[in-house]
Amino acid sequence: MAISMALSSISSSVSSSTSVGNPRRRALHLKTQRPRTVFLGSKVECGIRGVQHTDLSRNATFHSAKATLSELLRENTTSTSDLLLMHDEGLELYEDMILARSFEDMCAQMYYRGKMFGFVHLYNGQEAVSTGFIKSLRKDDFVCSTYRDHVHALSKGVPARQVMSELFGKATGCCRGQGGSMHMFSKEHQVLGGFAFIGEGIPVATGAAFATKYRREVLKDDKADAVTVAFFGDGTCNNGQFFECLNMAALWKLPIIFVVENNLWAIGMSHYRATSIPEIWTKGPAFGMPGVHVDGMDVLKVREVANEAIARARRGDGPTLVECETYRFRGHSLADPDELRKPDEKAHYAARDPIMSLKTYLIENNLASEGDLKAIEKKIDEIVEDSVEFAEASPLPERSQLLENVFADPKGFGIGPDGRYRCEEPGFTAGTAQV
Amino acid sequence: MESTALLQKVTAGMAFRGTPASLLSSSSASSHVARIKLGSRSVIRVSRLSGLTVKATHLNAYGFGTMPHNSTALKTVNKAVAVKTETGSTATAQQGHELLLFEALREGLEEEMERDPTVCVIGEDVGHYGGSYKVTKGMAEKFGDLRLLDTPIAENSFTGMAIGAAMTGLRPIVEGMNMGFLLLAFNQIANNCGMLHYTSGGQFTIPIVIRGPGGVGKQLGAEHSQRLESYFQSVPGLQMVACSTPYNAKGLMKAAIRSENPVILFEHVLLYNLKERIPDEEYVLCLEEAELVRPGQDITILTYSRMRHHVLQAVKTLVSKGYDPEVIDIRSLKPFDLFAIGNSVKKTHKVLIVEECMRTGGIGASLRAAIMENFFDELDAPIGCLSSQDVPTPYAGPLEDLTVVQPPQIVFAVEQLCKH
């Protein structure tokens, strides 16, 4: 393929140029109004046409300028068969996105019926990002997310039953009902959370990537090449932890991919009102890693970028920053009235629904039939229904569960007045945690 | 002091009316009624007599007097810190090897790093520089740059990174160059370090150690003189320990590294050069236990970190005055060792807490509540608590000395409490 062919040669030079005097590095540094980027190692420097930094009233024109890059990439491929999917791959992607959409729609229903509470953040519209990245990962690769994490957990392989139970707050949830919507964890599937504060998960993801590098270089484990993918939003990209971790990841060439799900809104704050330089992908080269922008409503393009970034991380060439232009069809959370976003913006992105796009692609290219896709939808309906039934039927946590997981080693509750460790007292985990 | 002298006369059996006038101060117009408790709960009321006025010193809410401001007997002791420790728990003088506290920390660290290859240190200047207090000196040459990771100045992120590494199988030790810098990592310490084990339903453990020097030093200024134990004590899921001697520094370091829980190990800037003889053989201390420093009968003094040494300094004076205090270094700031503390309270019935935390919301405040809750019936007196003043530590030497508890204050407080 035109793109991947040139990858290995360039990616090594991008990552090795650390001195300021290196001409390539200067080329990457953003000074002019026409930012240039090097896509993950291709020899082509892509000039972005039509991007103005001064216009504060962003509108659809800007989006089409950014979409130009995606089209540019498509033009560079020799044919659509470069994004070829085998029949099974296509169905796998479709199934994953249908599962995401149906599950989130069911969450909304359950929330309004009073089965789940608190803050619930739904992922409708952004499925291409999760599916595009996570379906290219191995089981032992790590995923780290934010509060909008149901779909990341599902794509990574956490059973829908466990996620729904967790949302219902039942003891059979993936976190025993102790985490909730914003804290999905799975040791089995290497999902590192689920964080309520934005930016909090990025250092944790960086740590998982550091552990991989440590295993490889200190513990001399040649097979240690697990990649970590950190998902976060546009609002997070103005937070210190983002920049600090970009620096450390590039400094130590950690096997991590920073995926920005830029849906243009941080609750009610437009990305353009919050950010001096809205092109987040340009911040990658500032720290010495490739910055890529991709159409996050197109699962095939996301997958293409993901495969390259994952391969780059796995061979030890370091991190990548990927900005996915995407959109959430619902409000920030189920409590958000979503009054600030304009109808034409919503309509623009609704027309680019990732599931419809993939469906069209599969059918037009004879990769699947209507019947295949209907069967998948039916299967997913059953899975989601089953997960709700399972969650309904599951028990709530017992009182004895209250203190069980406060400490990994319950001796941390200390020694009581009678000389025994408090955790040795019968019924302790149901009581109050006295110090 | 007047009331002490009065008390001694009374207990000696002299009738109050017949007390020589020299014992009583003159001229004060106000009368003062005081209840003085003696040993076995008998009460003597000292009240105004006809024609005579008793001037009692001010009694504060705890029943013992405040320090008169211009008493020449009460000078602050500036050098009551880096002295040879007298502890009851070290090896005999013939065996073992002598070293300084920072070397003891390093010894413990090295032994654990040799024992377990997943143990690593993450912090600023821990590698090539050897640590700002030399705790990791020479270790980067031995273990390599990845195991002694020199980080950029990004406390929140590298603490979070250590947490992520701990979740995925390593055992990192985060060094705050000064404990105060870890305020920048509060987000990660409170939200992730303490809570992730719980919110993940027990799936991920975070066997991390967070350590660094804190406390009031020698005119380091307010921001380098912070005591973070009071801020972190409310975070569920964390254990906190404070070391005070080379012996317990090494033992607690090893125990903290081996623990599956996240542990914060508080060291003190002024204690790094304490010298002590410690055992040659390997030893690991218990994270949850307190240390009995000096057994006694009259009063229980609970303390930790640098204040232990101020207490021991005060104990010398108290012993010479005929008191027999029991000194316990609580070591475990969270959770408290209620067994050791309780046994002591049941013996002495009086408690004085001496700490370097600020008064408001400090470790002493929590400890008082815990003792009151568990051992109220054993107490003959309200629990005394000497803490630092609620003030940003001033730079000027005399002012700085006034912010922390000094041995003469401890002596005075013990004397007051022992009147009960």
PDB file of C-alpha atoms in Angstrom, chain A residues 103-206:
ATOM      1  CA  PHE A 103     -26.358  -1.001  24.191  1.00  0.00           C
ATOM      2  CA  GLU A 104     -26.199   2.751  24.613  1.00  0.00           C
ATOM      3  CA  ASP A 105     -29.780   3.164  23.419  1.00  0.00           C
ATOM      4  CA  MET A 106     -30.838   0.556  25.952  1.00  0.00           C
ATOM      5  CA  CYS A 107     -28.919   2.445  28.646  1.00  0.00           C
ATOM      6  CA  ALA A 108     -30.939   5.550  27.886  1.00  0.00           C
ATOM      7  CA  GLN A 109     -34.155   3.569  28.160  1.00  0.00           C
ATOM      8  CA  MET A 110     -33.119   1.982  31.440  1.00  0.00           C
ATOM      9  CA  TYR A 111     -32.023   5.302  32.863  1.00  0.00           C
ATOM     10  CA  TYR A 112     -35.349   6.936  32.157  1.00  0.00           C
ATOM     11  CA  ARG A 113     -37.072   3.935  33.682  1.00  0.00           C
ATOM     12  CA  GLY A 114     -35.108   4.417  36.883  1.00  0.00           C
ATOM     13  CA  LYS A 115     -32.884   1.340  36.643  1.00  0.00           C
ATOM     14  CA  MET A 116     -29.618   3.238  36.667  1.00  0.00           C
ATOM     15  CA  PHE A 117     -28.677   6.498  38.287  1.00  0.00           C
ATOM     16  CA  GLY A 118     -26.117   9.209  38.488  1.00  0.00           C
ATOM     17  CA  PHE A 119     -24.153  10.436  35.532  1.00  0.00           C
ATOM     18  CA  VAL A 120     -24.398   8.334  32.386  1.00  0.00           C
ATOM     19  CA  HIS A 121     -22.448   9.406  29.317  1.00  0.00           C
ATOM     20  CA  LEU A 122     -23.410   7.757  26.066  1.00  0.00           C
ATOM     21  CA  TYR A 123     -21.266   7.069  23.087  1.00  0.00           C
ATOM     22  CA  ASN A 124     -23.821   7.225  20.233  1.00  0.00           C
ATOM     23  CA  GLY A 125     -22.179   8.492  17.088  1.00  0.00           C
ATOM     24  CA  GLN A 126     -18.597   7.816  18.127  1.00  0.00           C
ATOM     25  CA  GLU A 127     -18.670   4.047  17.549  1.00  0.00           C
ATOM     26  CA  ALA A 128     -16.186   4.181  14.693  1.00  0.00           C
ATOM     27  CA  VAL A 129     -13.400   5.332  16.996  1.00  0.00           C
ATOM     28  CA  SER A 130     -13.846   2.592  19.547  1.00  0.00           C
ATOM     29  CA  THR A 131     -14.381  -0.145  16.986  1.00  0.00           C
ATOM     30  CA  GLY A 132     -11.690   1.105  14.665  1.00  0.00           C
ATOM     31  CA  PHE A 133      -9.029   1.056  17.359  1.00  0.00           C
ATOM     32  CA  ILE A 134      -9.995  -1.646  19.792  1.00  0.00           C
ATOM     33  CA  LYS A 135     -10.814  -4.307  17.248  1.00  0.00           C
ATOM     34  CA  SER A 136      -7.220  -4.086  16.067  1.00  0.00           C
ATOM     35  CA  LEU A 137      -5.838  -4.752  19.546  1.00  0.00           C
ATOM     36  CA  ARG A 138      -4.806  -8.034  21.113  1.00  0.00           C
ATOM     37  CA  LYS A 139      -6.377  -9.308  24.275  1.00  0.00           C
ATOM     38  CA  ASP A 140      -3.336  -8.364  26.339  1.00  0.00           C
ATOM     39  CA  ASP A 141      -3.207  -4.805  25.046  1.00  0.00           C
ATOM     40  CA  PHE A 142      -4.492  -2.130  27.413  1.00  0.00           C
ATOM     41  CA  VAL A 143      -7.339   0.317  26.975  1.00  0.00           C
ATOM     42  CA  CYS A 144      -7.764   3.338  29.201  1.00  0.00           C
ATOM     43  CA  SER A 145     -10.791   5.527  28.903  1.00  0.00           C
ATOM     44  CA  THR A 146     -12.829   8.301  30.501  1.00  0.00           C
ATOM     45  CA  TYR A 147     -16.354   8.468  31.852  1.00  0.00           C
ATOM     46  CA  ARG A 148     -17.694   7.717  28.372  1.00  0.00           C
ATOM     47  CA  ASP A 149     -16.425   4.205  28.704  1.00  0.00           C
ATOM     48  CA  HIS A 150     -19.230   1.673  28.230  1.00  0.00           C
ATOM     49  CA  VAL A 151     -18.401   1.108  24.598  1.00  0.00           C
ATOM     50  CA  HIS A 152     -14.659   0.907  25.119  1.00  0.00           C
ATOM     51  CA  ALA A 153     -15.283  -1.871  27.614  1.00  0.00           C
ATOM     52  CA  LEU A 154     -17.667  -3.657  25.253  1.00  0.00           C
ATOM     53  CA  SER A 155     -15.323  -3.409  22.269  1.00  0.00           C
ATOM     54  CA  LYS A 156     -12.469  -4.731  24.374  1.00  0.00           C
ATOM     55  CA  GLY A 157     -14.498  -7.819  25.181  1.00  0.00           C
ATOM     56  CA  VAL A 158     -16.156  -7.203  28.530  1.00  0.00           C
ATOM     57  CA  PRO A 159     -19.470  -9.078  28.309  1.00  0.00           C
ATOM     58  CA  ALA A 160     -22.549  -6.895  27.907  1.00  0.00           C
ATOM     59  CA  ARG A 161     -24.068  -8.631  30.904  1.00  0.00           C
ATOM     60  CA  GLN A 162     -21.276  -7.459  33.173  1.00  0.00           C
ATOM     61  CA  VAL A 163     -21.435  -3.899  31.906  1.00  0.00           C
ATOM     62  CA  MET A 164     -25.201  -3.672  32.256  1.00  0.00           C
ATOM     63  CA  SER A 165     -25.069  -5.177  35.731  1.00  0.00           C
ATOM     64  CA  GLU A 166     -22.472  -2.651  36.737  1.00  0.00           C
ATOM     65  CA  LEU A 167     -24.715   0.116  35.473  1.00  0.00           C
ATOM     66  CA  PHE A 168     -27.582  -1.272  37.488  1.00  0.00           C
ATOM     67  CA  GLY A 169     -25.308  -1.370  40.506  1.00  0.00           C
ATOM     68  CA  LYS A 170     -25.600  -5.099  41.005  1.00  0.00           C
ATOM     69  CA  ALA A 171     -23.069  -7.394  42.606  1.00  0.00           C
ATOM     70  CA  THR A 172     -22.498  -9.208  39.304  1.00  0.00           C
ATOM     71  CA  GLY A 173     -21.215  -6.078  37.610  1.00  0.00           C
ATOM     72  CA  CYS A 174     -17.664  -5.992  36.323  1.00  0.00           C
ATOM     73  CA  CYS A 175     -16.683  -3.915  39.343  1.00  0.00           C
ATOM     74  CA  ARG A 176     -19.126  -5.584  41.753  1.00  0.00           C
ATOM     75  CA  GLY A 177     -21.384  -2.566  41.508  1.00  0.00           C
ATOM     76  CA  GLN A 178     -18.798  -0.398  43.220  1.00  0.00           C
ATOM     77  CA  GLY A 179     -17.703   1.565  40.173  1.00  0.00           C
ATOM     78  CA  GLY A 180     -20.732   2.505  38.158  1.00  0.00           C
ATOM     79  CA  SER A 181     -21.041   4.042  34.746  1.00  0.00           C
ATOM     80  CA  MET A 182     -17.864   6.065  34.926  1.00  0.00           C
ATOM     81  CA  HIS A 183     -15.569   3.372  36.322  1.00  0.00           C
ATOM     82  CA  MET A 184     -15.514   0.341  34.072  1.00  0.00           C
ATOM     83  CA  PHE A 185     -12.546  -1.865  34.880  1.00  0.00           C
ATOM     84  CA  SER A 186     -11.653  -5.338  33.740  1.00  0.00           C
ATOM     85  CA  LYS A 187      -8.476  -7.110  34.637  1.00  0.00           C
ATOM     86  CA  GLU A 188      -9.313 -10.001  32.349  1.00  0.00           C
ATOM     87  CA  HIS A 189      -9.750  -7.777  29.330  1.00  0.00           C
ATOM     88  CA  GLN A 190      -7.134  -5.193  30.371  1.00  0.00           C
ATOM     89  CA  VAL A 191      -9.526  -2.282  30.661  1.00  0.00           C
ATOM     90  CA  LEU A 192      -7.824   0.149  33.009  1.00  0.00           C
ATOM     91  CA  GLY A 193     -10.862   2.355  33.601  1.00  0.00           C
ATOM     92  CA  GLY A 194     -13.165   4.421  33.625  1.00  0.00           C
ATOM     93  CA  PHE A 195     -12.248   7.800  35.258  1.00  0.00           C
ATOM     94  CA  ALA A 196     -14.548  10.561  36.357  1.00  0.00           C
ATOM     95  CA  PHE A 197     -12.062  13.431  36.179  1.00  0.00           C
ATOM     96  CA  ILE A 198     -10.854  14.153  32.695  1.00  0.00           C
ATOM     97  CA  GLY A 199      -7.182  13.699  32.097  1.00  0.00           C
ATOM     98  CA  GLU A 200      -6.815  11.398  35.088  1.00  0.00           C
ATOM     99  CA  GLY A 201      -6.582   8.291  32.992  1.00  0.00           C
ATOM    100  CA  ILE A 202      -3.856   9.510  30.669  1.00  0.00           C
ATOM    101  CA  PRO A 203      -1.045   9.121  33.222  1.00  0.00           C
ATOM    102  CA  VAL A 204      -2.411   5.717  34.177  1.00  0.00           C
ATOM    103  CA  ALA A 205      -2.280   4.680  30.528  1.00  0.00           C
ATOM    104  CA  THR A 206       1.244   6.064  30.312  1.00  0.00           C
TER     105      THR A 206
END
